[in-house]
GROMACS .gro file of C-alpha atoms in nm:
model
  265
    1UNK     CA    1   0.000   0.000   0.000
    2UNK     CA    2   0.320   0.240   0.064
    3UNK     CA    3   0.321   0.211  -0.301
    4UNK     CA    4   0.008   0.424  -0.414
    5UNK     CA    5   0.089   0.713  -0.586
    6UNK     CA    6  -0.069   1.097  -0.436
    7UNK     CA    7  -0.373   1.008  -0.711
    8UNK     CA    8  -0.464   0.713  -0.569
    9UNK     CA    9  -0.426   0.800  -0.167
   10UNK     CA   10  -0.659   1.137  -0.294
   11UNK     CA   11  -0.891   0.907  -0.437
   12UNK     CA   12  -0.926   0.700  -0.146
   13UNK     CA   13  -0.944   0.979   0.080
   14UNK     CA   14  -1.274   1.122  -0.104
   15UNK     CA   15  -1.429   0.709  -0.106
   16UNK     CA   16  -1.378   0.721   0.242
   17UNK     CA   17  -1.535   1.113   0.313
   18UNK     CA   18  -1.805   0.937   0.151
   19UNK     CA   19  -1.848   0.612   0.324
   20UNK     CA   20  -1.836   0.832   0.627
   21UNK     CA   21  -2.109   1.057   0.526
   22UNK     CA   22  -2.298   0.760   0.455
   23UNK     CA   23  -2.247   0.619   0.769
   24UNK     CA   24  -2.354   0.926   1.000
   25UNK     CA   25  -2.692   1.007   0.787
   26UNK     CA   26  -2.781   0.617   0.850
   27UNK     CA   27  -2.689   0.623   1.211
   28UNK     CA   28  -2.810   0.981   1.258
   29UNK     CA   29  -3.131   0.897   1.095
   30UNK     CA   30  -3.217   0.587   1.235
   31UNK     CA   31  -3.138   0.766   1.553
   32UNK     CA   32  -3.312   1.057   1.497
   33UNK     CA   33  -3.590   0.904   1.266
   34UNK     CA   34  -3.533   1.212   1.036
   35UNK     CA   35  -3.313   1.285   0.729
   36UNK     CA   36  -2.981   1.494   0.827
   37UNK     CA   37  -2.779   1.594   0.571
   38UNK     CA   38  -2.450   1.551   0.837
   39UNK     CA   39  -2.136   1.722   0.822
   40UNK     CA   40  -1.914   2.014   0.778
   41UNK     CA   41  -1.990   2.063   0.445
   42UNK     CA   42  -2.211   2.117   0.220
   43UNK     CA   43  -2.167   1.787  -0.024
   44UNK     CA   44  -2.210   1.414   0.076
   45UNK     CA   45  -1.823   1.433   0.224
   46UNK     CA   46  -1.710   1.386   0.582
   47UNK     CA   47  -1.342   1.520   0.571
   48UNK     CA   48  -1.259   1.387   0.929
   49UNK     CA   49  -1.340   1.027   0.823
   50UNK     CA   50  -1.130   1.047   0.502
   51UNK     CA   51  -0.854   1.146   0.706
   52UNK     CA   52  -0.932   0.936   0.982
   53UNK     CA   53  -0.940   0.634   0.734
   54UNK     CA   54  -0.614   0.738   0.519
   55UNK     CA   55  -0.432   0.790   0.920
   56UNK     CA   56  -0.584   0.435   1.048
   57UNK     CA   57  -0.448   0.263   0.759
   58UNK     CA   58  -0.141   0.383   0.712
   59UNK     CA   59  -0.071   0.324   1.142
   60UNK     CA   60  -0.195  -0.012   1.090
   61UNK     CA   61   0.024  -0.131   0.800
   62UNK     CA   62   0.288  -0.278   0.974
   63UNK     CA   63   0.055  -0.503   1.201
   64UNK     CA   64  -0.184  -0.574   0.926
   65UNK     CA   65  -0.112  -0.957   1.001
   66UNK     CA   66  -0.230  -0.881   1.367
   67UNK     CA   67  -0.559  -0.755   1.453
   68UNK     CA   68  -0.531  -0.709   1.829
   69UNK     CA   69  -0.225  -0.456   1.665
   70UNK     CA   70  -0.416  -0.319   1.374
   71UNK     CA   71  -0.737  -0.257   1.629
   72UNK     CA   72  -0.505  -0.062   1.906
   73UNK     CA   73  -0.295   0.138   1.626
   74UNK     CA   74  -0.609   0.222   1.469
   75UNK     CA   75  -0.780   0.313   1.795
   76UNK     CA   76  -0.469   0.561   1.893
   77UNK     CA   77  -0.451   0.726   1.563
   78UNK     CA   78  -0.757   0.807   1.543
   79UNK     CA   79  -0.842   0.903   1.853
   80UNK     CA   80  -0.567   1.181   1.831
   81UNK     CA   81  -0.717   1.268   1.552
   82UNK     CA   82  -1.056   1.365   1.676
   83UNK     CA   83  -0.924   1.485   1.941
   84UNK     CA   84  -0.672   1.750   1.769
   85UNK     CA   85  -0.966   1.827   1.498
   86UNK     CA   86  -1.225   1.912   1.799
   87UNK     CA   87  -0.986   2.102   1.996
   88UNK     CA   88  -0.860   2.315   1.724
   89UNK     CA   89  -1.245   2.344   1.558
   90UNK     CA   90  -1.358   2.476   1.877
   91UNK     CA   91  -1.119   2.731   1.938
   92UNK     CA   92  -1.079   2.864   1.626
   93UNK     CA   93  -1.456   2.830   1.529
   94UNK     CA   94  -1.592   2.852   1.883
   95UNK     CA   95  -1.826   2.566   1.811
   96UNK     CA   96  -1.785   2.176   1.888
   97UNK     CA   97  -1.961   2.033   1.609
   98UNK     CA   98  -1.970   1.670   1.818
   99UNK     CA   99  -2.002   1.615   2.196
  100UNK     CA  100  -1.939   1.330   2.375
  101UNK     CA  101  -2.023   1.489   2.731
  102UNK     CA  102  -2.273   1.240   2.824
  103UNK     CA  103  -2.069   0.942   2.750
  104UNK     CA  104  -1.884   0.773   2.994
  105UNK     CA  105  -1.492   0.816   3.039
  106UNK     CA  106  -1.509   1.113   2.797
  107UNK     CA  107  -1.245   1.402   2.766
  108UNK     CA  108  -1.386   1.726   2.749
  109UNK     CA  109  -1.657   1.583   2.577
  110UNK     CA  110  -1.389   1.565   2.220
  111UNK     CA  111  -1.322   1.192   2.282
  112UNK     CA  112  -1.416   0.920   2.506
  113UNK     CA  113  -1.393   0.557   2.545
  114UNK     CA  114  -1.682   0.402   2.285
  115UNK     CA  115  -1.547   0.655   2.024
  116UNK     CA  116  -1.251   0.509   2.068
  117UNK     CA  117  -1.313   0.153   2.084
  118UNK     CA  118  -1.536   0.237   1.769
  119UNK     CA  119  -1.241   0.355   1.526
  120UNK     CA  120  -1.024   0.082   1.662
  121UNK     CA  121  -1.329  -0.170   1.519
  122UNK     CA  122  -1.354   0.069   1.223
  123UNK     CA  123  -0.977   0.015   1.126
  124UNK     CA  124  -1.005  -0.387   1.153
  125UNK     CA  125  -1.330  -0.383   0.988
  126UNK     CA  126  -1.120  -0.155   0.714
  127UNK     CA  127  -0.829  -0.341   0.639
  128UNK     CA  128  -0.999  -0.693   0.632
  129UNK     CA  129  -1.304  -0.623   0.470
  130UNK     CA  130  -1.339  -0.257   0.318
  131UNK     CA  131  -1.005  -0.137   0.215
  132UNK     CA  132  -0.947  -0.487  -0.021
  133UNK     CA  133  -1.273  -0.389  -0.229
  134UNK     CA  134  -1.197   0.001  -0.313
  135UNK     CA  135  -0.839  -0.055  -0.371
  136UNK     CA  136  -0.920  -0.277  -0.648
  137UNK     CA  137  -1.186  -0.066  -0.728
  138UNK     CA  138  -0.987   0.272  -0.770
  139UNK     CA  139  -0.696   0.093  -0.928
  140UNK     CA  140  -0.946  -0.099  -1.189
  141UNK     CA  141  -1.105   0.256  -1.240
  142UNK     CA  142  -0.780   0.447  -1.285
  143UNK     CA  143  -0.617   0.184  -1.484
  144UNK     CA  144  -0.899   0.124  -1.743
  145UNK     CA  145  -1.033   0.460  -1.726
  146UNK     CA  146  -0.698   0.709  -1.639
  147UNK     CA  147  -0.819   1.010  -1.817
  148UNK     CA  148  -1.133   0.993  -1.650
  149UNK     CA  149  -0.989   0.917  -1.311
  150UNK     CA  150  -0.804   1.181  -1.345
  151UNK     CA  151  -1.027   1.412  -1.450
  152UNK     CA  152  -1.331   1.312  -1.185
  153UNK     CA  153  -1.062   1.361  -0.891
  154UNK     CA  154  -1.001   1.723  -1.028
  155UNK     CA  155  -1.348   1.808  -1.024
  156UNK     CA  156  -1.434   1.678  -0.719
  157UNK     CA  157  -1.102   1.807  -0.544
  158UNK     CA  158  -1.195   2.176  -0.699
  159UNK     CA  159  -1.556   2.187  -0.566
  160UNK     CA  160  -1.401   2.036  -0.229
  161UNK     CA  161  -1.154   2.308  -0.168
  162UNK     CA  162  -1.481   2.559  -0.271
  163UNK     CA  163  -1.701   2.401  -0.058
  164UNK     CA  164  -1.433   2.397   0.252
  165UNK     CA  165  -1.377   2.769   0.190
  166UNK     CA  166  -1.743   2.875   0.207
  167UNK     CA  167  -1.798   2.640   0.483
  168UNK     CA  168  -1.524   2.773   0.704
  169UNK     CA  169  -1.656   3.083   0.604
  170UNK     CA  170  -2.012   3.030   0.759
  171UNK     CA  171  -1.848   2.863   1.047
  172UNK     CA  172  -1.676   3.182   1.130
  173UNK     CA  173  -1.985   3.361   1.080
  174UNK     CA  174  -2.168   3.125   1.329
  175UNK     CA  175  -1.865   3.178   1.569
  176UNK     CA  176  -1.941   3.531   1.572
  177UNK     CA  177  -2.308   3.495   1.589
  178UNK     CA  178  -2.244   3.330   1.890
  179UNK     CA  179  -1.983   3.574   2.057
  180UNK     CA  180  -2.233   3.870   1.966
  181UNK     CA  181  -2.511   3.653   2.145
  182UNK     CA  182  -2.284   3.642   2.452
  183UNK     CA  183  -2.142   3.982   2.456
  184UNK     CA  184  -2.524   4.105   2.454
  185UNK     CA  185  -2.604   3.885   2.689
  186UNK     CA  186  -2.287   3.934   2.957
  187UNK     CA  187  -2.399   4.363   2.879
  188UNK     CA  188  -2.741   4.287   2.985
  189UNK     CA  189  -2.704   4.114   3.295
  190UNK     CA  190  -2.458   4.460   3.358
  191UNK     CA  191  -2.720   4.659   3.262
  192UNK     CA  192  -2.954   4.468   3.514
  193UNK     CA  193  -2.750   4.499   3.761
  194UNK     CA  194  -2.612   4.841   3.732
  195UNK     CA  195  -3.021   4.917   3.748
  196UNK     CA  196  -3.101   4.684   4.033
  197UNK     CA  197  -2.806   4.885   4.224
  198UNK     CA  198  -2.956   5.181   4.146
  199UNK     CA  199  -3.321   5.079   4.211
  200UNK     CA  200  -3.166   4.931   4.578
  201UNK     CA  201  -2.988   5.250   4.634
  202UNK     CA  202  -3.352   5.484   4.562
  203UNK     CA  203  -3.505   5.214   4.809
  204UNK     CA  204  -3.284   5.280   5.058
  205UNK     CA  205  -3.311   5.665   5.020
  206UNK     CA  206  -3.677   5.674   5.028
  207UNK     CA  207  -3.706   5.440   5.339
  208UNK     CA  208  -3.454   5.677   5.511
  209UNK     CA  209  -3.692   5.963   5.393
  210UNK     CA  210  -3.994   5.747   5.549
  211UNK     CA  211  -3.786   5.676   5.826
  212UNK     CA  212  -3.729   6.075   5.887
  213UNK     CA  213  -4.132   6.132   5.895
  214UNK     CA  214  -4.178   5.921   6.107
  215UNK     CA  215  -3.969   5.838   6.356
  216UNK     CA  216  -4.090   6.139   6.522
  217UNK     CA  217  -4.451   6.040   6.550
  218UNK     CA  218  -4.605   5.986   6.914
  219UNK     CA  219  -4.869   5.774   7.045
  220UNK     CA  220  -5.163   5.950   6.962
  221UNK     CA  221  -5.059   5.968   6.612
  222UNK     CA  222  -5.122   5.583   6.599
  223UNK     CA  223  -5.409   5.567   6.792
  224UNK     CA  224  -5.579   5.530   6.511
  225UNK     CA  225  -5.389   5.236   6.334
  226UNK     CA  226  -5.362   5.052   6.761
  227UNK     CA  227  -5.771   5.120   6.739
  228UNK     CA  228  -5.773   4.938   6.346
  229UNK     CA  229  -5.522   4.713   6.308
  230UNK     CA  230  -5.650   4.535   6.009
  231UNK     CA  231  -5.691   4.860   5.815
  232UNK     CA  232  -5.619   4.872   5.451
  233UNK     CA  233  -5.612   5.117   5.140
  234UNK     CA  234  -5.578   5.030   4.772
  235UNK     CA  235  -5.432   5.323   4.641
  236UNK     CA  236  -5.168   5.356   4.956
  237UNK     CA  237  -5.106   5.020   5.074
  238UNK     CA  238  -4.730   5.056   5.084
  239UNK     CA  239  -4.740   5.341   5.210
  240UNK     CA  240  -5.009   5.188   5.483
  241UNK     CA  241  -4.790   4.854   5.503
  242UNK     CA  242  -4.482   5.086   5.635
  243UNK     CA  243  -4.648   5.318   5.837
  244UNK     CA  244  -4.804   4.996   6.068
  245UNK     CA  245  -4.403   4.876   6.071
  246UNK     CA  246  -4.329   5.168   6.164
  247UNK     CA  247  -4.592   5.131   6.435
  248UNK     CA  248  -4.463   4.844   6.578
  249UNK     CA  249  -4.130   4.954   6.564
  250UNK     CA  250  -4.218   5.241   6.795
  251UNK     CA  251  -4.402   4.991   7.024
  252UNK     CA  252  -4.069   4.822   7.035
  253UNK     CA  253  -3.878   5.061   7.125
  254UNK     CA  254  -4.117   5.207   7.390
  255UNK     CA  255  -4.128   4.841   7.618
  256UNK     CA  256  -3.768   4.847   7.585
  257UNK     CA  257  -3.731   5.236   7.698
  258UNK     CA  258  -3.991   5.091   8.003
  259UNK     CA  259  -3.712   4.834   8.045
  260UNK     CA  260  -3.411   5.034   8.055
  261UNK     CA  261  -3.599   5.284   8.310
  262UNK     CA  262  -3.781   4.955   8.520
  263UNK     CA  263  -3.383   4.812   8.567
  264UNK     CA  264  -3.225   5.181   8.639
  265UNK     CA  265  -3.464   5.193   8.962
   0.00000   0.00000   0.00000
């Protein structure tokens, strides 16, 4: 296989963006029960899995005659893979376009434990079974057929590197979507709070201002409220409501002045 010329590995690499994007609109639709067109892009390719493949295969080549080897070099490579590709897609990008939070053993949601287990499976299920079919299939095609081969990869790899560029391009549009959302979010909650300060400090003021009317008030200027205690107003029930705590703040502070004078004797 080290023998497959930069054609040929290119060729492979868009069979297998395929086979991937095949794989995650089955699994995401029988999952789902709804049609997803899945991926990065906007055509049937899923560039992580065509580089996942091309990296799993050529780790496992030397221990293609083991497959406890060829499942654990496949399972490493990949893994980094995926886990390189979500790091750098979500800073960059500012979006994690796969999330493995609620698996178990996972790392910052990028990778976890049945992911990996899955490409290691993936690369034996490759090199035994998948990788024996489109090889002779892409040479057969290429050899028979070289003008077109050659002519179908250049098409494909020109609308590729257009589609990558716009999609990139709406990803960093999304990414900034999504900082705008939080900046105008983070300035409201400021702006709440800024007015909730303010708001507490009027409070405070006008209470002092109650506080200032009445804490001169004597006992006959509650004989009414001691006579109804249960009296009420519509229009001036705050007012009402502070005037009676007032009230029994002042009856407070009267049995403790009877105190203070009872204990003096």
């Amino acid at each position: 296989m080290y023998s497959y010329s930069f054609t040929e590995w290119t060729a492979f690499f868009f069979v297998y963006c395929f086979i991937g994007w095949c794989w995650e609109v089955f699994y995401v639709g029988i999952t789902k029960r709804k049609l997803v067109n899945r991926g990065f892009l906007h055509m049937p390719l899923l560039p992580i899995y065509g580089f996942g493949a091309v990296i799993m295969l050529h780790s496992s080549l030397p221990f293609q005659n083991s497959i406890i080897l060829t499942f654990i070099s496949g399972m490493i490579s990949a893994t980094l893979l995926e886990l390189i590709t979500g790091l750098l897609m979500e800073k960059l990008l500012k979006v994690r376009y796969w999330d493995y939070s609620r698996q178990k053993l996972n790392f910052k949601g990028i990778i976890c434990l049945s992911s990996s287990l899955f490409w290691g499976l993936l690369t034996v299920l490759l090199v035994k079974f998948v990788v024996p079919f489109v090889s002779e299939y892409v040479l057969d095609f290429e050899l028979k057929r070289h003008t077109a081969f050659i002519t179908v990869l250049i098409v494909i790899s020109v609308l590729f590197v257009i589609d990558t560029v716009a999609s990139v391009r709406d990803a960093i549009n999304l990414a900034q979507i999504v900082q705008a959302i939080d900046k105008a979010k983070d300035e409201t909650k400021k702006a709440i709070s800024e007015r909730i300060d303010e708001l507490e400090e009027k409070a405070d003021k006008r209470k002092q201002k109650i506080h200032e009317k009445t804490k001169n008030l004597k006992a006959r200027d509650f004989a009414m409220l001691k006579r109804n205690p249960t009296a009420g107003s519509k229009k001036h029930h705050q007012a009402l409501a502070e005037l009676k705590h007032e009230y029994e703040e002042y009856k407070l502070n009267k049995k403790a002045e009877k105190l203070r004078k009872k204990h003096q004797k």
